[in-house]
PDB file of C-alpha atoms in Angstrom:
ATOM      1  CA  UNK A   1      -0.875 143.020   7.429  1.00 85.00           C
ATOM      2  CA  UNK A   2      -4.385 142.176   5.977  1.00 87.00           C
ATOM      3  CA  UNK A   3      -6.133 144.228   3.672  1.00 83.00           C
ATOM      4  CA  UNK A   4      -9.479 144.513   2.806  1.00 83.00           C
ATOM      5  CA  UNK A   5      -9.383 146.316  -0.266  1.00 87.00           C
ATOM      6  CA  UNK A   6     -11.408 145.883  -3.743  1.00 87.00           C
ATOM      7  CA  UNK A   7     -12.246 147.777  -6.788  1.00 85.00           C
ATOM      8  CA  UNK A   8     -14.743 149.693  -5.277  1.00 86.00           C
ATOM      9  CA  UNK A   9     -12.678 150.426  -1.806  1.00 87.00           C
ATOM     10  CA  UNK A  10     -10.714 151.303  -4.593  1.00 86.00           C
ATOM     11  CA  UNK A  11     -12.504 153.851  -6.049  1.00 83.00           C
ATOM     12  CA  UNK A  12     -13.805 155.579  -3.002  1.00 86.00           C
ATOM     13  CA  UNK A  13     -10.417 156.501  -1.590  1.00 86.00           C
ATOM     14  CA  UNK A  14      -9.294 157.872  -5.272  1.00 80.00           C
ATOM     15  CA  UNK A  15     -12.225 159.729  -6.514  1.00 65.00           C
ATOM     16  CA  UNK A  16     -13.266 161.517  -9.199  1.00 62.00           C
ATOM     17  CA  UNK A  17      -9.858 160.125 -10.938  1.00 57.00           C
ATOM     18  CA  UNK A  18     -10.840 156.850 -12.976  1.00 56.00           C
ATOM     19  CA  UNK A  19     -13.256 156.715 -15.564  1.00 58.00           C
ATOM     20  CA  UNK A  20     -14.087 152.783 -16.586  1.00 60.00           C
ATOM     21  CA  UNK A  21     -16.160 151.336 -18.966  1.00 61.00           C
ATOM     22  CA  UNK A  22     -17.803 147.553 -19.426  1.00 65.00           C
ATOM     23  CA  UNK A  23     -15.266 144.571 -20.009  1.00 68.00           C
ATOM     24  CA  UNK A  24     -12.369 147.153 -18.973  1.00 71.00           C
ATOM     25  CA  UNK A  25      -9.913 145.806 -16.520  1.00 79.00           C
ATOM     26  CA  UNK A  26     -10.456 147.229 -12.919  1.00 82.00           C
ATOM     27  CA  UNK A  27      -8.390 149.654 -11.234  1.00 82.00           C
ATOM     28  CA  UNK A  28      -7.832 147.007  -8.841  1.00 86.00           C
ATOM     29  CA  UNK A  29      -6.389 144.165 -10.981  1.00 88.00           C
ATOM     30  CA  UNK A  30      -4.015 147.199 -13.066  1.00 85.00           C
ATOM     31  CA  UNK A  31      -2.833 148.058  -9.771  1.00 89.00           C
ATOM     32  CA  UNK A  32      -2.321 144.893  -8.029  1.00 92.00           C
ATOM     33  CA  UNK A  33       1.482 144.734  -8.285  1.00 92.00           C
ATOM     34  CA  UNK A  34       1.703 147.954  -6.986  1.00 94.00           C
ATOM     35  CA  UNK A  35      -0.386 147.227  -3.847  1.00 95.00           C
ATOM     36  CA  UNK A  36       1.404 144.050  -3.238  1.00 95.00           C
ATOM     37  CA  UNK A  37       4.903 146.169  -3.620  1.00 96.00           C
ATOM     38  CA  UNK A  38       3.199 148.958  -1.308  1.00 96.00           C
ATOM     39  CA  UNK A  39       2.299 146.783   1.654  1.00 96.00           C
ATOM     40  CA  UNK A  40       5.388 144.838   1.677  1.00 96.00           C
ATOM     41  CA  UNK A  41       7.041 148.501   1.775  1.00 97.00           C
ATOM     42  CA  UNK A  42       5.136 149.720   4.986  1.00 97.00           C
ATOM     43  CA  UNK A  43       5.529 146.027   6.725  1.00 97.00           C
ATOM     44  CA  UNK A  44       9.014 146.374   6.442  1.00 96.00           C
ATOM     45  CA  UNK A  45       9.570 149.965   7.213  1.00 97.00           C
ATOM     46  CA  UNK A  46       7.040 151.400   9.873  1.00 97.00           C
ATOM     47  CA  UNK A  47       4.324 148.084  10.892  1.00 97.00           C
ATOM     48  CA  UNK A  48       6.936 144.782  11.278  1.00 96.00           C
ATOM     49  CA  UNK A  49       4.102 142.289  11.976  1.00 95.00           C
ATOM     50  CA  UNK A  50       1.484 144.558  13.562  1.00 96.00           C
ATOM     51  CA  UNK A  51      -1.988 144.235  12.268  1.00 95.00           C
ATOM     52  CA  UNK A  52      -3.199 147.685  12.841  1.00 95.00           C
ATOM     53  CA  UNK A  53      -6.990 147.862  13.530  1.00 94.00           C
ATOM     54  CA  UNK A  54      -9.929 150.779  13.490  1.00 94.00           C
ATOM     55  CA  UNK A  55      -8.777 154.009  12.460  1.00 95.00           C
ATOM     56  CA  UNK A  56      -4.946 152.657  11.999  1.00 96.00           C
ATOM     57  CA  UNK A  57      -6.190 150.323   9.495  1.00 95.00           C
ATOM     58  CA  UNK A  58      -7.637 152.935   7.542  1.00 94.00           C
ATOM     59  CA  UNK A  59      -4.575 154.800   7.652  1.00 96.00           C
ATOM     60  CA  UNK A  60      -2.251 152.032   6.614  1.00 96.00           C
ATOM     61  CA  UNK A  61      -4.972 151.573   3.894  1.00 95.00           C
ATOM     62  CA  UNK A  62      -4.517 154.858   2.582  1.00 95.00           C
ATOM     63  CA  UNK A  63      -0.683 154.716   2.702  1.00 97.00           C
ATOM     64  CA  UNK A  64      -0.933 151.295   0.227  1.00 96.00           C
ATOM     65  CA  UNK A  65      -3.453 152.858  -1.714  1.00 94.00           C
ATOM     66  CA  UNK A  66      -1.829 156.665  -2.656  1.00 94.00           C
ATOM     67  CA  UNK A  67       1.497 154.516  -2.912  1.00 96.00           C
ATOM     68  CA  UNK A  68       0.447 152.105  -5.329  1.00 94.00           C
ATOM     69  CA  UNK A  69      -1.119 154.300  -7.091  1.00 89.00           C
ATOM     70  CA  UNK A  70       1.551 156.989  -7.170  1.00 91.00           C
ATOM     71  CA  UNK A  71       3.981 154.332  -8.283  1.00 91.00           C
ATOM     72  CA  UNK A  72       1.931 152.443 -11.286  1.00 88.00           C
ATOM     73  CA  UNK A  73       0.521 156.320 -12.709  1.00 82.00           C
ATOM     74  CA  UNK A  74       3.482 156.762 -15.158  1.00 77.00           C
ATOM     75  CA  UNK A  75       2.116 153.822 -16.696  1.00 74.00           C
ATOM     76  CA  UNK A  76      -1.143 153.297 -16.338  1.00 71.00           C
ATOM     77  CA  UNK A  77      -1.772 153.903 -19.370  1.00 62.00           C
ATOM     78  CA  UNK A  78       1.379 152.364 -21.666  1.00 50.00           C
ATOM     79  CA  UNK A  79       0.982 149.692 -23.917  1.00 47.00           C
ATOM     80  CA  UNK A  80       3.622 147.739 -24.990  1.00 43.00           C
ATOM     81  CA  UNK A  81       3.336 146.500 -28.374  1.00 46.00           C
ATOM     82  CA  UNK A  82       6.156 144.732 -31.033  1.00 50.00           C
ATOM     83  CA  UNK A  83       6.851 148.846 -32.332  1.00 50.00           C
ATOM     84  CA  UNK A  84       7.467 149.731 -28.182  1.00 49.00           C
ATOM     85  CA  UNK A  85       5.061 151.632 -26.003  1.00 43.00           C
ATOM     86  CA  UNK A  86       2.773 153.060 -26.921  1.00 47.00           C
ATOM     87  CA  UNK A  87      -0.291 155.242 -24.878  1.00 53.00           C
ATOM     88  CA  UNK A  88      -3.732 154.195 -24.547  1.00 56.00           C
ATOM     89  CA  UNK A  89      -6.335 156.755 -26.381  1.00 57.00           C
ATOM     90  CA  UNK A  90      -9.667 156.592 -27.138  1.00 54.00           C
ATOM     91  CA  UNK A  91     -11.938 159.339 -29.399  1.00 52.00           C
ATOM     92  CA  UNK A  92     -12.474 162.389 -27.146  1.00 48.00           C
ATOM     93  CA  UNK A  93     -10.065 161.468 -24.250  1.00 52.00           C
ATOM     94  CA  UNK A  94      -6.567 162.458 -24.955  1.00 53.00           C
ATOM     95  CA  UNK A  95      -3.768 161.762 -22.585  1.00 60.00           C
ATOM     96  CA  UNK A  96      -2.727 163.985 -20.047  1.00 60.00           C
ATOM     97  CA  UNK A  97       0.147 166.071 -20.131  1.00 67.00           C
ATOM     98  CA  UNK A  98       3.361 165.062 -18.257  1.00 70.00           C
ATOM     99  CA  UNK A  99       3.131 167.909 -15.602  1.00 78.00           C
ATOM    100  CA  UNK A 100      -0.289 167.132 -15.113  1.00 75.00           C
ATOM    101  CA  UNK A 101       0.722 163.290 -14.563  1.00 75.00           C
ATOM    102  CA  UNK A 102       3.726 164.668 -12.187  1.00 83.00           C
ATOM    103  CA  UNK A 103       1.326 166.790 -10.163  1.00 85.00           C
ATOM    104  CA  UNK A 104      -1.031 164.000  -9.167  1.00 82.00           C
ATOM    105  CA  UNK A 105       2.025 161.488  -8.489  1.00 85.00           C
ATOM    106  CA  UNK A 106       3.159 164.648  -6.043  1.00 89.00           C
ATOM    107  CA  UNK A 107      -0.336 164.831  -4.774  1.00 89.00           C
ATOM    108  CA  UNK A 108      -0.751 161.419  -3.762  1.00 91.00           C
ATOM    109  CA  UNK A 109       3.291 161.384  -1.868  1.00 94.00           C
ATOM    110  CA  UNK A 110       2.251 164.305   0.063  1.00 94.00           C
ATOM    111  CA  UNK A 111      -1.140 161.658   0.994  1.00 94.00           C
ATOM    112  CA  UNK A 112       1.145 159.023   1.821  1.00 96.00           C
ATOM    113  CA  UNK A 113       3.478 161.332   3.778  1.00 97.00           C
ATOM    114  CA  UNK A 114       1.193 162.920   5.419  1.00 96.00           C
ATOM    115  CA  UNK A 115      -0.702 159.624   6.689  1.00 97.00           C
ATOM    116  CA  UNK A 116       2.457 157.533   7.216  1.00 97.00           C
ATOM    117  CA  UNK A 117       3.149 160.695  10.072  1.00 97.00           C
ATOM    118  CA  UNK A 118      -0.027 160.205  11.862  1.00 97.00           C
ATOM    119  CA  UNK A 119      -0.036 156.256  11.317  1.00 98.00           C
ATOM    120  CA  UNK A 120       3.623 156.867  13.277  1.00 98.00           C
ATOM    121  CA  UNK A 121       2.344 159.319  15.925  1.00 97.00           C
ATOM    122  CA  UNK A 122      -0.243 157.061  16.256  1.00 97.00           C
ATOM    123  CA  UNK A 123       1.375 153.553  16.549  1.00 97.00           C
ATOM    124  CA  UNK A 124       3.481 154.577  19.578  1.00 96.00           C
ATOM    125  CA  UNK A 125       0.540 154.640  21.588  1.00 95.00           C
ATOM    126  CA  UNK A 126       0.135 150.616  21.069  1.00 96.00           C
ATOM    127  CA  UNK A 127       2.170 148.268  23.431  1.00 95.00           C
ATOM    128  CA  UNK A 128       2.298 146.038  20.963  1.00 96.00           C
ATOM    129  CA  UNK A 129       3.881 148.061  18.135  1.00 97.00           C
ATOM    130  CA  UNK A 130       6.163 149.586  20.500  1.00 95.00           C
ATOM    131  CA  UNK A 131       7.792 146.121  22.065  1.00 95.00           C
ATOM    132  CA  UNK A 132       8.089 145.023  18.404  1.00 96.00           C
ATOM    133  CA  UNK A 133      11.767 145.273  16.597  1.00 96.00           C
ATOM    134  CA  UNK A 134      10.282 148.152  14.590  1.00 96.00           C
ATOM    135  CA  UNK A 135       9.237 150.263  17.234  1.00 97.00           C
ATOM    136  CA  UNK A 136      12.172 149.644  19.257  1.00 96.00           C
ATOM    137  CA  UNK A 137      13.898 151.107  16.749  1.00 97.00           C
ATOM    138  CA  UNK A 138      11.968 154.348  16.083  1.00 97.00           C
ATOM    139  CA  UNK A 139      11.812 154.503  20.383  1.00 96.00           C
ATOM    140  CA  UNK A 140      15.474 154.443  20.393  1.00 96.00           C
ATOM    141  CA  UNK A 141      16.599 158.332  19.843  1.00 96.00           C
ATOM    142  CA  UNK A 142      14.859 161.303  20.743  1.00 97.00           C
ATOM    143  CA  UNK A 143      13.234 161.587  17.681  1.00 97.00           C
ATOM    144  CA  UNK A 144      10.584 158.951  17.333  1.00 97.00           C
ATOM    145  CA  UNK A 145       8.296 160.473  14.833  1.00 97.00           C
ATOM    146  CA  UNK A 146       8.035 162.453  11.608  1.00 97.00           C
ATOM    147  CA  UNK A 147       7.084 165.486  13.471  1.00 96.00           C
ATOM    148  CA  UNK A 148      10.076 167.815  12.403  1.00 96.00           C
ATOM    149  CA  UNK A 149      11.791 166.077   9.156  1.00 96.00           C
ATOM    150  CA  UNK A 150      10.492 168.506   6.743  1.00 93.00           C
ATOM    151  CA  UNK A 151      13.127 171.187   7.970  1.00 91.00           C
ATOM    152  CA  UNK A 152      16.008 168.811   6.807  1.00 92.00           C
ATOM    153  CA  UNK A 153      14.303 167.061   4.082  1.00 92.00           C
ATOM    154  CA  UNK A 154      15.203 168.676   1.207  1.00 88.00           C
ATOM    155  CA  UNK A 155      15.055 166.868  -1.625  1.00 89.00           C
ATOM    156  CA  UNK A 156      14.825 163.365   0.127  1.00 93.00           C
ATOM    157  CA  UNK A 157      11.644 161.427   0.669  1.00 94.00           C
ATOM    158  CA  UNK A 158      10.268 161.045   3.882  1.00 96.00           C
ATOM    159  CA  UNK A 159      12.385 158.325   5.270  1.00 96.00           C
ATOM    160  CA  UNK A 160      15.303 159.081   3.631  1.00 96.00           C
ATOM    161  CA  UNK A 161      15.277 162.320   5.210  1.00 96.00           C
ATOM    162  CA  UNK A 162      14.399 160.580   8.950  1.00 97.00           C
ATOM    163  CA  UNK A 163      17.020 158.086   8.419  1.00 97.00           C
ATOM    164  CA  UNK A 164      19.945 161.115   7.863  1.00 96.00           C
ATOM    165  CA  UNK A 165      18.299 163.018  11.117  1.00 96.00           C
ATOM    166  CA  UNK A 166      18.319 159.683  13.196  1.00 97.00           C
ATOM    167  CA  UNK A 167      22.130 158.889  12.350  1.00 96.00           C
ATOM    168  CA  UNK A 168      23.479 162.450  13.706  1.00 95.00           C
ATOM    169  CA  UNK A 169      20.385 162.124  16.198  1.00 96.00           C
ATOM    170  CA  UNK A 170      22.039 158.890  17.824  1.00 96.00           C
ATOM    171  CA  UNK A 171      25.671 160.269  17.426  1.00 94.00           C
ATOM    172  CA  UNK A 172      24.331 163.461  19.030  1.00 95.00           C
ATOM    173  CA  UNK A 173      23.239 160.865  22.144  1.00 96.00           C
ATOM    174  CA  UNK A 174      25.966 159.124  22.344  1.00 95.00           C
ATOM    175  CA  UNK A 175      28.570 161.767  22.922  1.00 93.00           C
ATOM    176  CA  UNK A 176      26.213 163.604  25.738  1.00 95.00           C
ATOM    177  CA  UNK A 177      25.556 160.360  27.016  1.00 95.00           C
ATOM    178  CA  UNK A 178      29.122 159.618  27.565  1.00 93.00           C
ATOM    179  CA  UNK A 179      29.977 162.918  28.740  1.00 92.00           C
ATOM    180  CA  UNK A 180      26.993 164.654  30.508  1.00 94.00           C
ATOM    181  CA  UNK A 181      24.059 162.451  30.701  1.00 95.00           C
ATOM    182  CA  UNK A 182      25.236 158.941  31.304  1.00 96.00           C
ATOM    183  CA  UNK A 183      23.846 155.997  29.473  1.00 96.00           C
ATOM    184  CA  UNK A 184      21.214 154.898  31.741  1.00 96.00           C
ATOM    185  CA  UNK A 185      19.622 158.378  33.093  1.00 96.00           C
ATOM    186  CA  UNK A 186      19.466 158.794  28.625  1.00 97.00           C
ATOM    187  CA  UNK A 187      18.043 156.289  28.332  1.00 96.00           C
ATOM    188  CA  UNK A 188      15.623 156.275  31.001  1.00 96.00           C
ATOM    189  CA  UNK A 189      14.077 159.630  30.172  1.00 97.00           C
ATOM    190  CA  UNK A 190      13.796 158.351  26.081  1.00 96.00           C
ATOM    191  CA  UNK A 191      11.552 155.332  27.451  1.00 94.00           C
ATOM    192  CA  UNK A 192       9.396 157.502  29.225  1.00 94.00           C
ATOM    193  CA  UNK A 193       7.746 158.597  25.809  1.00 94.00           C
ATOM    194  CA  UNK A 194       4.893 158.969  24.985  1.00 92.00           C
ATOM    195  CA  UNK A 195       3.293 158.641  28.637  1.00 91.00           C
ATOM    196  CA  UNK A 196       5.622 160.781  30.937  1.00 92.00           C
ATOM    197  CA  UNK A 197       4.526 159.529  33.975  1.00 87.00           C
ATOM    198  CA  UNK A 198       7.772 160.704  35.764  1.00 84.00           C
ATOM    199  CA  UNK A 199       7.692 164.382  37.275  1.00 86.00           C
ATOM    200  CA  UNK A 200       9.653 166.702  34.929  1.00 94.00           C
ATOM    201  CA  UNK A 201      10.183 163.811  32.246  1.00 95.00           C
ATOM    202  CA  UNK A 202       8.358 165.751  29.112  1.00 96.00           C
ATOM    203  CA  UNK A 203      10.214 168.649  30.354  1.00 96.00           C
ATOM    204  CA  UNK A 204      13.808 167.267  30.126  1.00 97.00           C
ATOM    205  CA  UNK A 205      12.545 164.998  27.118  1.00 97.00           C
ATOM    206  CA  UNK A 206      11.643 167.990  24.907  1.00 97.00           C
ATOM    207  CA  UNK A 207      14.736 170.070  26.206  1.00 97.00           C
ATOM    208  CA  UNK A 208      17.008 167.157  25.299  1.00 97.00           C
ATOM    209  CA  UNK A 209      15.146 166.793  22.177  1.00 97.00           C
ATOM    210  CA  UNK A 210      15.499 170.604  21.536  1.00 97.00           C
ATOM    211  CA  UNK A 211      19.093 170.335  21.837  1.00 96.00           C
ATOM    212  CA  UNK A 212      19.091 167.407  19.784  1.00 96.00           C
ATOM    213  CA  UNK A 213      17.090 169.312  16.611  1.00 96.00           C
ATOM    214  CA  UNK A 214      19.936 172.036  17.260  1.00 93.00           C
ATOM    215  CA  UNK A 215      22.797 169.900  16.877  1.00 94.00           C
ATOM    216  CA  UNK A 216      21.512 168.339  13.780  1.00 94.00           C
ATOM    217  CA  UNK A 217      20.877 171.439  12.229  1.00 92.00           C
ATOM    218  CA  UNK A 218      24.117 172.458  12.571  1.00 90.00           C
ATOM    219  CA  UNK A 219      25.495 169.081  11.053  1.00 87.00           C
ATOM    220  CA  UNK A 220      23.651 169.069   8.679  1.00 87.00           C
ATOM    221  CA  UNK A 221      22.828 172.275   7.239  1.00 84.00           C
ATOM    222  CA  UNK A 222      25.110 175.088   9.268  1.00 74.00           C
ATOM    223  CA  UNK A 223      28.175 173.234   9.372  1.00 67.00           C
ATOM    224  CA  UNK A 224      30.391 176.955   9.478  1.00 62.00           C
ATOM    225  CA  UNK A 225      28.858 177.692  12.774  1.00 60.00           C
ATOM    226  CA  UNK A 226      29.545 174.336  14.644  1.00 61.00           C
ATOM    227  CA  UNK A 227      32.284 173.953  16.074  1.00 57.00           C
ATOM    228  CA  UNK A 228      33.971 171.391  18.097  1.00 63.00           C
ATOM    229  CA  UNK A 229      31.813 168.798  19.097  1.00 73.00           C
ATOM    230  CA  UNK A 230      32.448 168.542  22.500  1.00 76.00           C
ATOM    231  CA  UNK A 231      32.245 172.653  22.719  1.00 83.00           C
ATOM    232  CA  UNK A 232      28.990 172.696  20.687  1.00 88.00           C
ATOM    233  CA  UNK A 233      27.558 170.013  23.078  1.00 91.00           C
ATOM    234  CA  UNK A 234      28.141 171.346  26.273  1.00 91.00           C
ATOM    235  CA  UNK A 235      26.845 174.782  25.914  1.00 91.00           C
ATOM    236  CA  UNK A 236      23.329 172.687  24.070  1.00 93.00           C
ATOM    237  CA  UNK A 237      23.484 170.570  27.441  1.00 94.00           C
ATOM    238  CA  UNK A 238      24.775 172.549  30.342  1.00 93.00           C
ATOM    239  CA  UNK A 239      21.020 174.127  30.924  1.00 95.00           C
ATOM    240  CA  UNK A 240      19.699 170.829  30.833  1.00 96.00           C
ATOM    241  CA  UNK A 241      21.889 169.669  33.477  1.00 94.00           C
ATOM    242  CA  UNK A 242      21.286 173.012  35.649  1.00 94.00           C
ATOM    243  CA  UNK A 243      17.476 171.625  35.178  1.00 96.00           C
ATOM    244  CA  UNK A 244      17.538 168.907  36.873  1.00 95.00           C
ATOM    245  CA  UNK A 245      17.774 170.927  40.438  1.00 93.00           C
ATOM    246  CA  UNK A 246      14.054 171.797  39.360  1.00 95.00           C
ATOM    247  CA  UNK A 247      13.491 167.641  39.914  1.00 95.00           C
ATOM    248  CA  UNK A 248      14.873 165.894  42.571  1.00 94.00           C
ATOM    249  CA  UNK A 249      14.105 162.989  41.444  1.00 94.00           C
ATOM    250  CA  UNK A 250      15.553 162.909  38.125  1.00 95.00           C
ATOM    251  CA  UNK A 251      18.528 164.703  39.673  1.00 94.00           C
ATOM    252  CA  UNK A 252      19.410 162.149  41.906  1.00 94.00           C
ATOM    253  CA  UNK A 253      19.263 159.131  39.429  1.00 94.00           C
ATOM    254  CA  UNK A 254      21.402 161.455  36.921  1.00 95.00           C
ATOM    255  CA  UNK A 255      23.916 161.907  40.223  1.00 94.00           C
ATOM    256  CA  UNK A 256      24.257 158.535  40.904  1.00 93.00           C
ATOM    257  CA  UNK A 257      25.541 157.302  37.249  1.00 93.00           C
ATOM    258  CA  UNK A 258      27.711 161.565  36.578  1.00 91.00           C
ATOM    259  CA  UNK A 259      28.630 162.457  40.321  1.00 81.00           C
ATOM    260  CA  UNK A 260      32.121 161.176  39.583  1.00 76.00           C
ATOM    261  CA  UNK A 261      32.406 163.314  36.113  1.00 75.00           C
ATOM    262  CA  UNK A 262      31.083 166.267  37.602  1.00 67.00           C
ATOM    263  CA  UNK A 263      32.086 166.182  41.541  1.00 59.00           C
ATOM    264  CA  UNK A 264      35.486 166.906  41.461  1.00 45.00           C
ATOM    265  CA  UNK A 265      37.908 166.744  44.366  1.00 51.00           C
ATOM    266  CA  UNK A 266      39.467 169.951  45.473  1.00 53.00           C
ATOM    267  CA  UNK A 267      43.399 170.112  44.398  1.00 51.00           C
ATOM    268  CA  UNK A 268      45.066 169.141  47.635  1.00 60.00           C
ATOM    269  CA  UNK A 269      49.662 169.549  47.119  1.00 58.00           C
ATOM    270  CA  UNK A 270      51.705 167.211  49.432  1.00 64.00           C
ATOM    271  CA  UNK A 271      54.550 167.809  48.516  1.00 63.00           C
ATOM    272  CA  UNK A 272      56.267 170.243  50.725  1.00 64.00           C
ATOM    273  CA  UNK A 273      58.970 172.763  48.570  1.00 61.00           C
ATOM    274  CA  UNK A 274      59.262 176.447  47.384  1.00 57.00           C
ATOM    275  CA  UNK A 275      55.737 176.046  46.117  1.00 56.00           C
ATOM    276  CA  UNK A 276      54.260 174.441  48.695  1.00 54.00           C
ATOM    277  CA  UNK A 277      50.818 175.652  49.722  1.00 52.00           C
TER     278      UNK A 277
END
C-alpha cells in the first residue's frame, strides 16, 4: 500500500495536538517507525496487496496515522540519556499526566477502530479485495465485518475479539452444515454477500447469521444455558429450515444436497411373527 503522507498531512489529521518549534524534528520523522510498523500491520491483517483508492485511501490513511501515533505517544517524549530516561521539558510546558497520556492513546484506538470497521464494510464492495486471500478469508463465515464484535469484546482489541467470534462462528457452520444445511446450499447463501441477488438470500443470510450471533453468545459468554450442541443447534436452525418453503428456489437447491437427512422412509416390518404388523 502507498502512502502519501508528510509532516503537514501529518498535522492536519492530528490537530490541535503538536506544538513545534524551528530546527525541532517533525512529527513525521519521530513517528516514522511507527507508520512503517502501522502499515505493515493493516497490509497483513485487513488490505493483503490491495491499493485502496478515493475515500478508502483516506481511511487506510487514518488507520496508519491514529495507530502510529497511538503506539509511539508513551514515548514521544523520553529521552534516553547515560542516567536512563528521562522526559523532555521545556520552561512553561510541563509534561502531561499519565491519565491524560492514556486518554488520548484510548482516543486515537477508538479512531482506528472505528475506521478499520468502515474501511472493512467498505472493502467488500471491491472485486478485487474480495477475490484476494484476505477477503476470502473474512467472506468465509457469516460474519464478515466488525459490525457486532463489541458485544463479545471485552477486554480484547478489535481483532482479537473478531478472531474468538470467527472460530465458534465457523464451528457453529460446520456442525449445521453437516447436519441441517449441507455444505454447498451454506455455502452458497455466504457468497451471496454483500449483493443478494438471489430471492430470499438476505433473508436466510441474516437469519442464519442471527442464529449464528446466538450460538456464540452462548459459547462464549452464557455457557450455563447451552446445552448440547446438537440440541442448541437445531432449535437455532429448525425455523430457518421451515423458511425455505417461503423460497422455492432456495428450497429446492437445499433439497437436493438434505432430502436424504430429512426424507425419511416410512418403517415398513417383514418379518411375519407375534408382532407382525
Amino acid at each position: 500500500m502507498e502512502l502519501n503522507i508528510d509532516n503537514s498531512r501529518l498535522l492536519a489529521l492530528i490537530p490541535n495536538v503538536i506544538h513545534t518549534v524551528t530546527n525541532e524534528t517533525t512529527l513525521y520523522d519521530k513517528l516514522q517507525p511507527w507508520l512503517s510498523s502501522a502499515k505493515s500491520w493493516l497490509e497483513s491483517n485487513i488490505l493483503g496487496s490491495y491499493q485502496p483508492e478515493g475515500p478508502l485511501a483516506l481511511l487506510a490513511e487514518k488507520i496508519v496515522v491514529y495507530r502510529a501515533f497511538a503506539d509511539a505517544a508513551p514515548s514521544l517524549d523520553l529521552l534516553l540519556s547515560p542516567a536512563g530516561f528521562s522526559v523532555i521539558d521545556t520552561e512553561g510546558r510541563a509534561p502531561a499526566s499519565k491519565e491524560r497520556v492514556e486518554r488520548l492513546i484510548n482516543a486515537l484506538n477508538s479512531f482506528v477502530d472505528a475506521n478499520l470497521a468502515a474501511l472493512l464494510l467498505e472493502l467488500h464492495k471491491k472485486k478485487e479485495w474480495a477475490d484476494s486471500s484476505e477477503g476470502s478469508w473474512f467472506q468465509d463465515s457469516f460474519l464478515p465485518d466488525f459490525t457486532h464484535v463489541s458485544r463479545f469484546r471485552g477486554d480484547r482489541n478489535l481483532l482479537q475479539a473478531y478472531r474468538i467470534m470467527r472460530e465458534a462462528a465457523k464451528h457453529f457452520e460446520q456442525l449445521v452444515a453437516e447436519r441441517y444445511l449441507g455444505h454447498e446450499f451454506l455455502a452458497y447463501v455466504r457468497n451471496t454477500y454483500p449483493a443478494f441477488t438471489d430471492n430470499g438470500a438476505r433473508e436466510i443470510y441474516e437469519m442464519i447469521q442471527s442464529a449464528e450471533l446466538k450460538y456464540i453468545s452462548a459459547r462464549l459468554i452464557d455457557k450455563k444455558n447451552m446445552g448440547p450442541d446438537s440440541h442448541f443447534i437445531w432449535h437455532l436452525v429448525r425455523h430457518i429450515i421451515a423458511q425455505l418453503n417461503y423460497w422455492p428456489e432456495l428450497k429446492n437447491r437445499w433439497s437436493q444436497e438434505m432430502s436424504d437427512t430429512f426424507n425419511v422412509e416410512p418403517f415398513k416390518n417383514t418379518v411375519k411373527g407375534g408382532f407382525y404388523f
